[in-house]
PDB file of C-alpha atoms in Angstrom:
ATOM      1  CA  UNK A   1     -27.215   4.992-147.537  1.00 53.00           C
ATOM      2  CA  UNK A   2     -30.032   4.945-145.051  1.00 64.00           C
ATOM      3  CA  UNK A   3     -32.106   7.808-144.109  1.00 76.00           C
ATOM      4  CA  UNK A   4     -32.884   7.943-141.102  1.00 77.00           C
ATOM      5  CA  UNK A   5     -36.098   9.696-140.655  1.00 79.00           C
ATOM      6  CA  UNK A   6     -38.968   7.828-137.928  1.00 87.00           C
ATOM      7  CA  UNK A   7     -39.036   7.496-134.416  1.00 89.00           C
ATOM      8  CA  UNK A   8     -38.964   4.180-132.982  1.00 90.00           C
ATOM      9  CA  UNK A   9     -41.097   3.536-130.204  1.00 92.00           C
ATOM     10  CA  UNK A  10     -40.161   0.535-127.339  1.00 91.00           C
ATOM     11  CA  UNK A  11     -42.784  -0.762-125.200  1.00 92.00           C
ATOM     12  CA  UNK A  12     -44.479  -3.743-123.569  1.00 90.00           C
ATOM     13  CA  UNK A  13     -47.293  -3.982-126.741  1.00 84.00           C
ATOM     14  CA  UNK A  14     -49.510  -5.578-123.982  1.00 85.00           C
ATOM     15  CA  UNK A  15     -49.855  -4.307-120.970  1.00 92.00           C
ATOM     16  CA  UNK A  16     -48.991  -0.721-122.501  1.00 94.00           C
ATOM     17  CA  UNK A  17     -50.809  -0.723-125.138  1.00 94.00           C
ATOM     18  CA  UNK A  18     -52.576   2.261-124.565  1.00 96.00           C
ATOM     19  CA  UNK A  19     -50.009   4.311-124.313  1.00 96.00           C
ATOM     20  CA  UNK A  20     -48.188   3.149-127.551  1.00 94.00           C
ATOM     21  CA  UNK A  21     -52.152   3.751-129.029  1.00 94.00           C
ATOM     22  CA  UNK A  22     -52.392   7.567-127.458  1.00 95.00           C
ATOM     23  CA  UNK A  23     -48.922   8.376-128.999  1.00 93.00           C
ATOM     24  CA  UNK A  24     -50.269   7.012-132.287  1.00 91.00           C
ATOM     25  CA  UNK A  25     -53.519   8.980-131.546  1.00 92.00           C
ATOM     26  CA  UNK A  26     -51.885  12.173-130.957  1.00 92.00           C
ATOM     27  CA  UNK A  27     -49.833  11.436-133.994  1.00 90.00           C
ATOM     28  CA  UNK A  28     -52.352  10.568-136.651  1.00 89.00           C
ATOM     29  CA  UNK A  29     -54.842  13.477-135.306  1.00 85.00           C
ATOM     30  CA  UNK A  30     -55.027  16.912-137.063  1.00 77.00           C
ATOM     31  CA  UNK A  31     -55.756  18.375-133.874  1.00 75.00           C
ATOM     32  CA  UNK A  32     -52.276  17.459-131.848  1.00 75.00           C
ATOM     33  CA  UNK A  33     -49.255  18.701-132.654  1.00 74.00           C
ATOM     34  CA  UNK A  34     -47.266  15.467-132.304  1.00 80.00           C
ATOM     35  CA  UNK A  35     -45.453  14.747-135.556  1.00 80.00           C
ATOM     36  CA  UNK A  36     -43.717  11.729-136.220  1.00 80.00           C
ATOM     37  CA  UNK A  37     -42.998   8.787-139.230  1.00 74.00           C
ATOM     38  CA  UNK A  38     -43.149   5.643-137.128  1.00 75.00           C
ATOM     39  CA  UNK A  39     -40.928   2.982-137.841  1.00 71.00           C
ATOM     40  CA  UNK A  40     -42.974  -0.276-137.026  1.00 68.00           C
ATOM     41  CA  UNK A  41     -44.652   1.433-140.158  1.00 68.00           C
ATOM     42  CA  UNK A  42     -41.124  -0.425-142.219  1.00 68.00           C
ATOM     43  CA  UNK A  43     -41.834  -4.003-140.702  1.00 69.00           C
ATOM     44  CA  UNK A  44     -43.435  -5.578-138.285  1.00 67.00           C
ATOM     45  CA  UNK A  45     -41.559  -6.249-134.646  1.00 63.00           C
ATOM     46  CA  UNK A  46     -44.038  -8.518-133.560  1.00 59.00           C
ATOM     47  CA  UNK A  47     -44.133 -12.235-131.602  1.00 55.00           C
ATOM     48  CA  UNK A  48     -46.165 -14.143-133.634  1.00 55.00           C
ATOM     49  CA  UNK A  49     -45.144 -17.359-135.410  1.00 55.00           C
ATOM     50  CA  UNK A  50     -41.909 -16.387-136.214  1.00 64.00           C
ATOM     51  CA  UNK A  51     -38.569 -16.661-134.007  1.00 69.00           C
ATOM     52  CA  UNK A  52     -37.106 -13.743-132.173  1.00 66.00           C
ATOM     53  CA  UNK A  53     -33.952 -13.934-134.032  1.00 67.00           C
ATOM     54  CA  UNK A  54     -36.491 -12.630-137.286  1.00 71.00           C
ATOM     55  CA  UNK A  55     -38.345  -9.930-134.788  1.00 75.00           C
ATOM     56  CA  UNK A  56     -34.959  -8.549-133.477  1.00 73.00           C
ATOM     57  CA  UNK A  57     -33.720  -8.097-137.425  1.00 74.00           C
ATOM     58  CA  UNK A  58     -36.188  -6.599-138.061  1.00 75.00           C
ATOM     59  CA  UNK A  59     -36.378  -4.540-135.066  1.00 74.00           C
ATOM     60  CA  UNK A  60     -32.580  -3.558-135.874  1.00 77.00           C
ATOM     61  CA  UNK A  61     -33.521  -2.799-139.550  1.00 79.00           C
ATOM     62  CA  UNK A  62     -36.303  -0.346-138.386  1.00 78.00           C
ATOM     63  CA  UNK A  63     -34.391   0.936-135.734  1.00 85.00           C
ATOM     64  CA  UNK A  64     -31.546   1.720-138.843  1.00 82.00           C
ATOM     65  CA  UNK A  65     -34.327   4.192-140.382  1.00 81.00           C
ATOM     66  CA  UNK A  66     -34.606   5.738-137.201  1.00 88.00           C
ATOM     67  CA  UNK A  67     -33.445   9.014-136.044  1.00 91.00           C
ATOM     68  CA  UNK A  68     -34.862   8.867-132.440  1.00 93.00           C
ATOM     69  CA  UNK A  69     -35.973   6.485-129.752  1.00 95.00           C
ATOM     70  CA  UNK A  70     -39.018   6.318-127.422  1.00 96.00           C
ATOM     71  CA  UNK A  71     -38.874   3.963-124.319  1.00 97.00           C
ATOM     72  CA  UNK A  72     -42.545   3.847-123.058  1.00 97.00           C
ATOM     73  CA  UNK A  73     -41.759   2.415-119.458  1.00 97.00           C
ATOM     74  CA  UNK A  74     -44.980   0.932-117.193  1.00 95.00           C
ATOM     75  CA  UNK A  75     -44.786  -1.808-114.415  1.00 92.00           C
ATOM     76  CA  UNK A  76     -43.306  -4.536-116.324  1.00 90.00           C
ATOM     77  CA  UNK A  77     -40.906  -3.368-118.677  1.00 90.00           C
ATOM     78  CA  UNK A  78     -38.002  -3.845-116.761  1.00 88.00           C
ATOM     79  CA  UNK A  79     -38.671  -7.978-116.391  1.00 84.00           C
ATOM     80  CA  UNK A  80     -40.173  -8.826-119.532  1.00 76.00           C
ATOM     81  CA  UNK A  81     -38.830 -11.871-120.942  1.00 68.00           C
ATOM     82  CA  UNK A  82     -40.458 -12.352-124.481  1.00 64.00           C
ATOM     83  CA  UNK A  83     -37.379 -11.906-126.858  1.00 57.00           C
ATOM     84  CA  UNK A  84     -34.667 -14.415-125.071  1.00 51.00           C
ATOM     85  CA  UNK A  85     -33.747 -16.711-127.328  1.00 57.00           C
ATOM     86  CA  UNK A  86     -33.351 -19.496-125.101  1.00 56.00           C
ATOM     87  CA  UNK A  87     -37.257 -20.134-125.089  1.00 54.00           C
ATOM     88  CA  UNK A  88     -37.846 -20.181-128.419  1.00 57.00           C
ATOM     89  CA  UNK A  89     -38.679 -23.400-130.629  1.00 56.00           C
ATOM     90  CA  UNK A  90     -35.963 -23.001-133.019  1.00 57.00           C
ATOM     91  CA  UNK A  91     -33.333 -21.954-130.611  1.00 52.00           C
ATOM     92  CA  UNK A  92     -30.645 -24.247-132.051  1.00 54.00           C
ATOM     93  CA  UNK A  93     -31.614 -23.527-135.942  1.00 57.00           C
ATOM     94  CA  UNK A  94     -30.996 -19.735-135.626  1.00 60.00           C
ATOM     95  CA  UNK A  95     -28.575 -17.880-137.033  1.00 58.00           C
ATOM     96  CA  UNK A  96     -26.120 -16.218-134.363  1.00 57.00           C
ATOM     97  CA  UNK A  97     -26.759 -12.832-135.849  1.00 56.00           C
ATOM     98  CA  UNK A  98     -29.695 -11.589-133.604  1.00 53.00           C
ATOM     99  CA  UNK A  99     -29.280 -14.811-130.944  1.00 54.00           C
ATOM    100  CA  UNK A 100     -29.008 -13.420-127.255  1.00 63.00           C
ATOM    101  CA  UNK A 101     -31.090 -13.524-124.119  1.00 68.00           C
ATOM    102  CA  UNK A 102     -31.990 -10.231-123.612  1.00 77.00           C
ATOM    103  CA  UNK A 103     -35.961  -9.264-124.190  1.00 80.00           C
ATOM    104  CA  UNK A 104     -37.009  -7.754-127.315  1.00 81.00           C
ATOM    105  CA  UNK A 105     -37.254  -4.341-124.969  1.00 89.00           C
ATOM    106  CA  UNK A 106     -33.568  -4.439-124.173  1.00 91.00           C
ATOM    107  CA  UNK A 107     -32.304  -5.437-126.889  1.00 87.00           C
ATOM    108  CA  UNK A 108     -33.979  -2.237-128.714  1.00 90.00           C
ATOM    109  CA  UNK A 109     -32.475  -0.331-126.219  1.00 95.00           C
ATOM    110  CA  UNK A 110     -29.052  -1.613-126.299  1.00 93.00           C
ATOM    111  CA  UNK A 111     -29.546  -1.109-130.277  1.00 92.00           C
ATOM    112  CA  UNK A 112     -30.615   2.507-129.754  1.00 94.00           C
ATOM    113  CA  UNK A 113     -27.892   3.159-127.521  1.00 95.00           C
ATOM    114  CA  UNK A 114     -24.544   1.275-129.525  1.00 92.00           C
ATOM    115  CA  UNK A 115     -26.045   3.699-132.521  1.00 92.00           C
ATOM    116  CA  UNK A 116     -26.031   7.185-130.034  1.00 93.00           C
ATOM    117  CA  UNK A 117     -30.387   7.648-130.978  1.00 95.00           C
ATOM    118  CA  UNK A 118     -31.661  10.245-129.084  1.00 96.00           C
ATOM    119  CA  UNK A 119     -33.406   8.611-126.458  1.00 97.00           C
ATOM    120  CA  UNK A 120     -36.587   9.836-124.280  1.00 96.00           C
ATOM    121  CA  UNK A 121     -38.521   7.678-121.832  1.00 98.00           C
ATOM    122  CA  UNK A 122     -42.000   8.184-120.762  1.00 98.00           C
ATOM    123  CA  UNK A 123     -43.393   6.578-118.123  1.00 98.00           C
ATOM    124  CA  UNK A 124     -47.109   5.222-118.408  1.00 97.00           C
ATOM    125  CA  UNK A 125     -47.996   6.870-115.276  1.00 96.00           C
ATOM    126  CA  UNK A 126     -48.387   9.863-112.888  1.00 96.00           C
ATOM    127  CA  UNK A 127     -44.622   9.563-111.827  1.00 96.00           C
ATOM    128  CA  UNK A 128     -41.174   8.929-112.831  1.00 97.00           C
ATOM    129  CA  UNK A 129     -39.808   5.595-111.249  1.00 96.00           C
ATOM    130  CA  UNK A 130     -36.386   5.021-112.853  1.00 96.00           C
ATOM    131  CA  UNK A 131     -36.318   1.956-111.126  1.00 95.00           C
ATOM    132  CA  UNK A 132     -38.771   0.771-113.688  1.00 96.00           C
ATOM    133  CA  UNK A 133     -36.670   1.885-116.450  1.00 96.00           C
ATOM    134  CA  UNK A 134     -33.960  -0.179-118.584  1.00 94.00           C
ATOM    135  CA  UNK A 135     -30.842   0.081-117.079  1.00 94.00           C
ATOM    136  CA  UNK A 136     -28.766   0.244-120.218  1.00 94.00           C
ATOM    137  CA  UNK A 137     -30.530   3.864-120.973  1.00 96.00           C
ATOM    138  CA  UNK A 138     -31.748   5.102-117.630  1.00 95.00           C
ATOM    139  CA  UNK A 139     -29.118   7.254-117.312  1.00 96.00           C
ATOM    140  CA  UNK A 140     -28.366   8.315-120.874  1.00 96.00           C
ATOM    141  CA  UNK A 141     -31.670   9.258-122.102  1.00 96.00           C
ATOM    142  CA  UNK A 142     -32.714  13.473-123.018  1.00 95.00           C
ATOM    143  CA  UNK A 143     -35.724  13.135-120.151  1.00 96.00           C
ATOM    144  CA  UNK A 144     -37.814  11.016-118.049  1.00 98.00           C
ATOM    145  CA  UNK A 145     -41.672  12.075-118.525  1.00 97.00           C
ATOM    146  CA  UNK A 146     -44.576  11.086-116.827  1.00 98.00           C
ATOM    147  CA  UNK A 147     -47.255  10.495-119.232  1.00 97.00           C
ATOM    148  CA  UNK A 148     -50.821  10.662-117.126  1.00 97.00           C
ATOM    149  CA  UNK A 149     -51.313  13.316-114.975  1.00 96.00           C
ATOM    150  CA  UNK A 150     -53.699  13.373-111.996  1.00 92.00           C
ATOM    151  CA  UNK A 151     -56.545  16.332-112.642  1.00 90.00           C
ATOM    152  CA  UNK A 152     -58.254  18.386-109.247  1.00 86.00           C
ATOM    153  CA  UNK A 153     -60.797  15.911-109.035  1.00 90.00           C
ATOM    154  CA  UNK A 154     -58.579  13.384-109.792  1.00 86.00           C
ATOM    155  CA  UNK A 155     -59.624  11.881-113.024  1.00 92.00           C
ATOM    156  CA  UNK A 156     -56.242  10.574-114.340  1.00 94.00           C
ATOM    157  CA  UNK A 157     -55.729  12.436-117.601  1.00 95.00           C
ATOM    158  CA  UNK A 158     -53.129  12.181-120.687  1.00 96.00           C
ATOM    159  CA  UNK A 159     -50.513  14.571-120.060  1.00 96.00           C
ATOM    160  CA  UNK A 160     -50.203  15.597-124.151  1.00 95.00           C
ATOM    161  CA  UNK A 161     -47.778  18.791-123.021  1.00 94.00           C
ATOM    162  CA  UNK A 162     -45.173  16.826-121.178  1.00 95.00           C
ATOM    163  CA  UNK A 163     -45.035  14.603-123.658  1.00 95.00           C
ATOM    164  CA  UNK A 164     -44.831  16.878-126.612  1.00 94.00           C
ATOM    165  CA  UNK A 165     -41.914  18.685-124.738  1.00 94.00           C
ATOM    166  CA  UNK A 166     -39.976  15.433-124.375  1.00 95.00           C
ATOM    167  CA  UNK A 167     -40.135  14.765-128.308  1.00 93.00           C
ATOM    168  CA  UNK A 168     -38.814  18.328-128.812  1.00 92.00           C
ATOM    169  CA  UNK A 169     -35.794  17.003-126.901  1.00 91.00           C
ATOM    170  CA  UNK A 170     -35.249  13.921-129.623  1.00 85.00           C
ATOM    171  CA  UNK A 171     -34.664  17.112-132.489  1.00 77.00           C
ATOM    172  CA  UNK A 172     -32.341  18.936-129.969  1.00 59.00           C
TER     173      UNK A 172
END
């Protein structure tokens, strides 16, 4: 039996990166509420050297251990490519398991969605653009949340509140 006790965060690891790293941040500090196990903590879901049939296995096998699901969304989510099988090397060796052309992002959410996770997505911006968002849980996920927030003087600040309230909705 699996217990299924982290929180699996989705994202485009480069370009936002530092909104994966404030969640982590909030989560590892004493002084912020956020509480959560992470699952990438299980195995890595990673592109290096190894083919996305092995990163979307064990994507699926941390996303088993996983009680809820966190789409961080920024300007290129939507139309990232890394994850189709069809570009990588050993294409034709791979077992058929884990081999479709979807990105490693959709394919996580498709995964999260076929196993009814709680799903929240927060946007690494000021505003919600759903357009932005993957289609296959745009319309079933708790809340859209804005994660930055634009201050008086307009210093673009972390918006910890918003997104505290959106991972009360994953225990709901």
């Amino acid at each position: 039996m699996v217990y299924r006790t982290r929180i699996y965060i989705a994202a485009d690891w480069e370009s936002d990166k530092n909104a994966v790293d404030r969640l982590i941040y909030w989560n590892n500090n004493n002084y912020w509420g956020l509480s959560f196990r992470d699952a990438h903590e299980l195995s890595q879901c990673r592109s290096d050297s190894t083919n996305n049939c092995n990163i979307k296995k064990n994507c699926s096998q941390n996303l088993d251990h996983s009680k809820g699901f966190v789409l961080i969304v920024g300007s290129n989510t939507k139309y990232l490519r890394a994850g189709y099988c069809m570009y990588c090397k050993k294409y034709n060796y791979c077992p058929n398991t884990y081999k479709e052309n979807k990105s490693f992002v959709e394919f996580e959410c498709d995964y999260a969605k076929r196993n009814n996770l709680p799903i929240i997505v927060l946007y690494n911006s000021t505003y919600i653009d759903k357009h932005k968002c993957i289609d296959s849980v745009v319309n079933i996920a708790k809340c859209h949340v804005p994660m930055l927030k634009r201050e008086w003087n307009g210093q673009l600040m972390w918006d910890y509140q918003s997104v505290k309230k959106a991972f009360e909705k994953l225990g709901e």
